[in-house]
Amino acid sequence: MTDRIANAQLRGKVMSADEAAALIPAGAQIGFGGFTGSGYPKELPKALAARITAAHEAGEDFTVNAFTGASTAPELDGVLADVNGIGLRTPYQSDPHMRAKINDGTSYYIDTHLSHSAQVVAEGFYGKLDFAVVEATRITEDGSIIPTSSVGNNKTYLDCAEKIIIEVNSWQSLDLEGMHDIWNGYLTPPNRPIIPITKPGNRIGDTFLTIDPNKVVAVIETNDPDRNTPFKPIDDDSRAIAGYLLDFYDNEVKHGRLPKNLLPLQSGVGNIPNAVLDGLLNSDLENLTSYTEVIQDGMVDLIDAGKLTVASATAFSLSPDYAHKMNDEAARYRNSIILRSQEISNHPEVIRRLGVLSCNGMIEADIYGNVNSTHVAGTRMMNGIGGSGDFTRNAYISAFVSPSIAKDGAISAITPMVSHVDHTEHDVMVIITEQGLADLRGLAPRQRAKKIIENCAHPDYRAQLTDYYEAALKASKAKHTPHDLARSYDFHRNFLENGTMKLS
Amino acid sequence: MTDRIANAQLRGKVMSADEAAALIPAGAQIGFGGFTGSGYPKELPKALAARITAAHEAGEDFTVNAFTGASTAPELDGVLADVNGIGLRTPYQSDPHMRAKINDGTSYYIDTHLSHSAQVVAEGFYGKLDFAVVEATRITEDGSIIPTSSVGNNKTYLDCAEKIIIEVNSWQSLDLEGMHDIWNGYLTPPNRPIIPITKPGNRIGDTFLTIDPNKVVAVIETNDPDRNTPFKPIDDDSRAIAGYLLDFYDNEVKHGRLPKNLLPLQSGVGNIPNAVLDGLLNSDLENLTSYTEVIQDGMVDLIDAGKLTVASATAFSLSPDYAHKMNDEAARYRNSIILRSQEISNHPEVIRRLGVLSCNGMIEADIYGNVNSTHVAGTRMMNGIGGSGDFTRNAYISAFVSPSIAKDGAISAITPMVSHVDHTEHDVMVIITEQGLADLRGLAPRQRAKKIIENCAHPDYRAQLTDYYEAALKASKAKHTPHDLARSYDFHRNFLENGTMKLS
């Protein structure tokens, strides 16, 4: 038995994943650890999937409701979705198998602001949480849990759940201990205190999760890697988008609207944000900070280069090479990286106080600056809103980025009217594609339309966007936000019918 | 000369409104005081409108950009709109003449979250603010300003503007002094501090606005009432909606999800919110508090009845009788009423910390829980989003209220797809019409659709909403949020073409 379980009582709860899964009844509400493929339980979900399959083969109904931090991995979302094992999924996912079950109607999905996801459970709006299933790098002598590569909603799920199952994963570095900041002071109203963070680097809590050991019904020993996927090499579009954003920041500094070392950076996950980080690496900016959700490769490079003094997040999302480096050198990185609960990493209070510069991907923006982050053609869920709303609404400057076209030009990321709104015109300040940047601050809807079409739309779509705008201006009796509701979804309808947004 | 101007230097700046208006050049950016028809300047705008008219008659271009707290009155928005005097208007308005100019394309309008409206000016995103024009009940010996019936964005506009014009209005009670709480500690990032409010009644600042007297170019003496409009008697629909909301709160208390004295109440302006306040008056609830934007008649009644211990807001919106009572008895009411800057009254940090219960009106909600607060048929601006987004996103429980039909049944407040989104499906917890209440917490989109149609839609529209939902479920390849984009705006299109949302 591993020496990673120092508490005698919990050592006595060690069992196989199958034995632990047998403790979970049909209909259970389970709060799983895990955020962006980091720090999720890896063996219990597989065993649970097997149990569900056996039940289904015996003709019994068996689903569970799965709460997480954010996205997990094939070993959690994937295996449970594959066996039609998930009744309700929330607050975020990005697994292809899970997504398919959401979109074919098998599973319900509640797409939630990540800053809300803990509090709605703590407030009791979902009813009783039966189980918390979390990953630990070790269990201390007094029964506390040292988290692994994410914190997510672990604290809330451990506090609220009736029963606890812990996976102790010896793949995760013991040196992660000391990197986490677990604040136990956050309560539900009317007793909610001030969050005492005024700088991204403030530590306000413990380095461990405190639990009631009597709630632990199983401890499972594992040795499994996180789902770490490599980033693609930076392509020309991503580099162009990153360049526009950095030039924009540079201009804000020149005009005295941003400090020389900018403000704390938030960055969504993906290739464009990684290109932005690469651009920062090659700039002469210094003393940068980050208050964000996820730490990806580019931030590690910025720390190594001495350009980023501190990064606060709730999880890692690293390529396999960088994950190994993090495991090897966690003792060094924990001086400049803090992993917090996601309700703190994503909290409006802290984000607006610090004045975060947000940068997130999108599916589409419309000519008036509304952004769709979640639904293809208004109906098909991609991943979810994640933390993009928490950061965008409260950012000092909010930006959305996307290539201007997708699927070899069949899809335009700029449309007359987005098919689903996740970020309203009131919240979106800057839109960037490889074509250029539209600074929407201080512009009314008709002014935004011209700028977005001119600066951001792909040349192949500019004429038909202008056609729409001009026709809408004529057709629309009210001119504040001109629209022709008979034509506002022509792009999307043509795509659904003919496979392209190009109108012939 | 009135004894309300105790400062010698500023007494020397007294002049007529016409003389003051002559100081304002074409193209000026002006930050006016005023919020919900309270505490706005009343003479300078009229004189400025005359100046603009003279310029236009002489063939000269003359417009100004008008920033306010929120809505003002005919003597400000109305007179300037009537002479085509406003180039850009922000952050909120509700004046019929101003609205007409926005919708006919004469004036640009930037509809802004009220918590954002001060900071975007302070951050310099709009360029230089040339003038601040505010109302005072008196000017102190050292040149400080005692505000009147609103605070709004006065502090930021006075701080940022190059020149200041003060209207000293002797209609306003001198006893308002002591009611305001002006916090000078709020700065732009990276120096933004914690807002030290943990209870609605906390006072954290001064009772006066500190200004640089050298910036004052004119002081105007006035004696004019605020725009105070009577509330309509509470009708059956409003009473029914209020009843559903109070029953819902009652049930939350019973289940331990709300304290016995609820949580701080926020309430939009209008007849339904006033009916909710009346319902509270007739309930056995006690020790209520309010952290809101606007204080209306019903809250005054609750204070008088001893049921509301404290109300924090940024402005009054009272009927004429109640405005007189407030003026007469301000010395008493200032023990339980606090007027703050709107970036504090509407701040996400404080709202989420306190766990406010929000209740706001809407134009329409769709079957998936998206809410339109601003645009009729997606194009025509009504008023603006105001503070509804600040409160809704950060509320402990967010509710939207509306009668289920309007215009004698020609309009349904529940539609297949809202024509403009101000509050996304991620933010809306409860929808209430006179038909009933839909508690959307913990429901996925398809579940929400059934509940909203069943509980909230008017019987005349239930069948055609169900038809749409079922057809969309069939037509839509993806079932997460079923939509048929060819039909999603049939209700609105039929209304535009045939004057009714009823499909024949």
CSV table of C-alpha atoms in Angstrom, one decimal, chain A residues 102-105 107-113 115-116 119 123-126 186 188-190 192-196 198-199 252 257 259 263 347-349 352-355 370 375 377-381 385 389-390 393-397 417 419-422 424-427 429 441-448 476-483 485-486 488-489 492-493 496, chain B residues 102-105 107-113 115-116 119 123-126 186 188-190 192-196 198-199 252 257 259 263 347-349 352-355 370 375 377-381 385 389-390 393-397 417 419-422 424-427 429 441-448 476-483 485-486 488-489 492-493 496:
chain,number,residue,atom,x,y,z
A,102,ILE,CA,-26.5,16.0,-25.0
A,103,ASN,CA,-27.3,16.8,-28.6
A,104,ASP,CA,-29.2,13.6,-29.3
A,105,GLY,CA,-31.4,14.2,-26.3
A,107,SER,CA,-28.7,13.6,-21.4
A,108,TYR,CA,-29.9,16.9,-20.0
A,109,TYR,CA,-27.2,19.5,-19.7
A,110,ILE,CA,-27.3,22.7,-17.7
A,111,ASP,CA,-24.7,25.1,-19.1
A,112,THR,CA,-23.7,27.3,-16.1
A,113,HIS,CA,-21.3,30.2,-15.4
A,115,SER,CA,-18.5,31.1,-10.8
A,116,HIS,CA,-22.1,30.1,-10.1
A,119,GLN,CA,-22.9,28.3,-5.0
A,123,GLU,CA,-27.5,26.9,-1.7
A,124,GLY,CA,-29.3,23.6,-2.1
A,125,PHE,CA,-31.0,24.5,-5.5
A,126,TYR,CA,-30.1,21.1,-6.9
A,186,TYR,CA,-16.6,31.7,1.7
A,188,THR,CA,-23.7,31.6,1.6
A,189,PRO,CA,-25.5,34.9,2.3
A,190,PRO,CA,-26.3,36.6,4.6
A,192,ARG,CA,-20.8,35.9,3.0
A,193,PRO,CA,-17.6,37.8,3.8
A,194,ILE,CA,-15.3,40.0,1.7
A,195,ILE,CA,-12.9,38.0,-0.5
A,196,PRO,CA,-9.6,39.5,0.7
A,198,THR,CA,-6.4,42.6,-3.9
A,199,LYS,CA,-3.4,41.2,-6.0
A,252,GLU,CA,-3.9,51.6,-24.6
A,257,ARG,CA,-5.5,53.7,-20.3
A,259,PRO,CA,-0.3,50.5,-16.9
A,263,LEU,CA,-3.4,44.4,-15.9
A,347,HIS,CA,-15.4,35.5,-8.9
A,348,PRO,CA,-16.8,38.8,-10.2
A,349,GLU,CA,-15.8,40.5,-7.0
A,352,ARG,CA,-13.7,43.6,-11.4
A,353,ARG,CA,-11.5,44.7,-8.5
A,354,LEU,CA,-8.3,43.6,-10.3
A,355,GLY,CA,-9.4,44.9,-13.7
A,370,ASN,CA,-23.5,40.0,-29.5
A,375,HIS,CA,-24.5,26.7,-29.8
A,377,ALA,CA,-26.8,27.1,-35.4
A,378,GLY,CA,-28.7,27.9,-32.2
A,379,THR,CA,-29.3,24.3,-31.3
A,380,ARG,CA,-26.2,22.2,-31.1
A,381,MET,CA,-24.2,22.5,-27.8
A,385,ILE,CA,-20.1,29.1,-21.5
A,389,GLY,CA,-19.2,35.2,-18.8
A,390,ASP,CA,-17.6,35.7,-15.4
A,393,ARG,CA,-18.8,41.0,-17.8
A,394,ASN,CA,-16.3,42.1,-15.2
A,395,ALA,CA,-13.2,42.7,-17.3
A,396,TYR,CA,-11.5,46.0,-17.6
A,397,ILE,CA,-11.3,45.2,-21.3
A,417,MET,CA,-27.6,37.9,-35.9
A,419,SER,CA,-28.1,32.1,-33.3
A,420,HIS,CA,-27.6,32.1,-29.5
A,421,VAL,CA,-26.5,34.8,-27.2
A,422,ASP,CA,-24.0,34.1,-24.4
A,424,THR,CA,-24.7,40.5,-24.9
A,425,GLU,CA,-23.9,43.7,-26.8
A,426,HIS,CA,-23.5,45.3,-23.3
A,427,ASP,CA,-20.5,43.2,-22.4
A,429,MET,CA,-15.7,45.5,-26.0
A,441,ARG,CA,-16.1,50.8,-26.9
A,442,GLY,CA,-18.1,54.0,-27.2
A,443,LEU,CA,-20.0,52.8,-30.3
A,444,ALA,CA,-23.7,52.5,-30.8
A,445,PRO,CA,-25.2,49.6,-32.7
A,446,ARG,CA,-25.2,51.1,-36.2
A,447,GLN,CA,-21.6,52.2,-35.7
A,448,ARG,CA,-20.6,48.8,-34.4
A,476,SER,CA,-36.6,48.2,-40.0
A,477,LYS,CA,-39.1,50.9,-38.9
A,478,ALA,CA,-36.9,51.4,-35.8
A,479,LYS,CA,-33.3,52.2,-36.6
A,480,HIS,CA,-31.6,51.7,-33.2
A,481,THR,CA,-30.7,48.1,-34.0
A,482,PRO,CA,-31.8,47.5,-37.6
A,483,HIS,CA,-32.9,44.0,-38.3
A,485,LEU,CA,-36.4,39.2,-38.8
A,486,ALA,CA,-37.3,37.4,-42.0
A,488,SER,CA,-31.7,37.6,-39.9
A,489,TYR,CA,-30.9,33.9,-39.9
A,492,HIS,CA,-27.5,29.9,-40.6
A,493,ARG,CA,-30.4,28.5,-42.6
A,496,LEU,CA,-28.1,24.0,-42.5
B,102,ILE,CA,-32.9,57.1,-30.9
B,103,ASN,CA,-35.3,55.0,-33.0
B,104,ASP,CA,-35.5,57.3,-36.0
B,105,GLY,CA,-31.7,57.3,-36.2
B,107,SER,CA,-29.2,60.1,-32.0
B,108,TYR,CA,-26.8,57.3,-31.2
B,109,TYR,CA,-27.5,55.5,-28.0
B,110,ILE,CA,-25.2,53.2,-26.1
B,111,ASP,CA,-27.2,51.1,-23.7
B,112,THR,CA,-24.9,50.3,-20.8
B,113,HIS,CA,-25.0,48.3,-17.6
B,115,SER,CA,-22.5,49.6,-12.9
B,116,HIS,CA,-20.2,50.0,-15.9
B,119,GLN,CA,-16.0,53.3,-14.9
B,123,GLU,CA,-11.1,54.8,-17.6
B,124,GLY,CA,-11.1,57.3,-20.4
B,125,PHE,CA,-12.8,55.0,-23.0
B,126,TYR,CA,-15.1,57.9,-24.1
B,186,TYR,CA,-13.0,53.7,-5.5
B,188,THR,CA,-9.4,52.3,-11.4
B,189,PRO,CA,-7.3,49.2,-11.5
B,190,PRO,CA,-4.6,48.3,-10.5
B,192,ARG,CA,-9.0,49.4,-6.9
B,193,PRO,CA,-9.7,48.5,-3.3
B,194,ILE,CA,-12.1,46.2,-1.6
B,195,ILE,CA,-15.6,47.8,-1.2
B,196,PRO,CA,-16.1,47.5,2.5
B,198,THR,CA,-21.0,43.7,4.2
B,199,LYS,CA,-24.5,44.9,5.2
B,252,GLU,CA,-37.7,28.9,0.0
B,257,ARG,CA,-32.8,28.1,1.4
B,259,PRO,CA,-33.4,33.2,6.0
B,263,LEU,CA,-32.2,38.6,1.8
B,347,HIS,CA,-21.7,46.7,-7.9
B,348,PRO,CA,-21.4,43.0,-8.6
B,349,GLU,CA,-19.0,42.7,-5.7
B,352,ARG,CA,-23.1,38.8,-4.9
B,353,ARG,CA,-21.7,39.2,-1.4
B,354,LEU,CA,-25.1,40.3,0.1
B,355,GLY,CA,-27.0,37.7,-2.0
B,370,ASN,CA,-33.6,34.1,-22.3
B,375,HIS,CA,-35.9,46.0,-27.8
B,377,ALA,CA,-39.3,43.2,-32.2
B,378,GLY,CA,-35.4,43.2,-32.0
B,379,THR,CA,-35.1,46.7,-33.3
B,380,ARG,CA,-36.9,49.4,-31.4
B,381,MET,CA,-35.2,50.6,-28.2
B,385,ILE,CA,-30.9,47.5,-19.7
B,389,GLY,CA,-28.0,42.9,-15.6
B,390,ASP,CA,-25.9,44.0,-12.6
B,393,ARG,CA,-26.2,38.1,-12.9
B,394,ASN,CA,-25.2,38.4,-9.2
B,395,ALA,CA,-28.4,37.8,-7.4
B,396,TYR,CA,-29.0,34.9,-5.0
B,397,ILE,CA,-32.3,34.4,-6.8
B,417,MET,CA,-37.1,33.0,-29.3
B,419,SER,CA,-35.8,39.1,-30.5
B,420,HIS,CA,-33.0,40.6,-28.5
B,421,VAL,CA,-31.1,39.0,-25.5
B,422,ASP,CA,-30.2,41.1,-22.5
B,424,THR,CA,-29.1,34.9,-21.1
B,425,GLU,CA,-30.4,31.5,-20.2
B,426,HIS,CA,-27.4,31.2,-17.8
B,427,ASP,CA,-28.7,34.1,-15.7
B,429,MET,CA,-33.8,31.7,-12.5
B,441,ARG,CA,-33.2,26.4,-11.4
B,442,GLY,CA,-31.8,23.0,-12.1
B,443,LEU,CA,-33.6,22.6,-15.4
B,444,ALA,CA,-32.1,22.0,-18.8
B,445,PRO,CA,-33.5,23.8,-21.9
B,446,ARG,CA,-36.1,21.3,-22.9
B,447,GLN,CA,-37.4,21.1,-19.4
B,448,ARG,CA,-37.5,24.8,-19.1
B,476,SER,CA,-33.8,20.4,-35.1
B,477,LYS,CA,-31.0,17.8,-35.7
B,478,ALA,CA,-29.5,18.8,-32.4
B,479,LYS,CA,-31.9,18.5,-29.4
B,480,HIS,CA,-30.1,20.4,-26.7
B,481,THR,CA,-31.9,23.7,-27.5
B,482,PRO,CA,-34.4,22.7,-30.2
B,483,HIS,CA,-35.1,25.6,-32.7
B,485,LEU,CA,-34.6,29.1,-37.4
B,486,ALA,CA,-37.1,29.5,-40.3
B,488,SER,CA,-38.3,31.1,-34.6
B,489,TYR,CA,-39.5,34.7,-35.2
B,492,HIS,CA,-42.7,38.8,-34.1
B,493,ARG,CA,-43.0,38.8,-37.9
B,496,LEU,CA,-45.0,43.5,-37.5
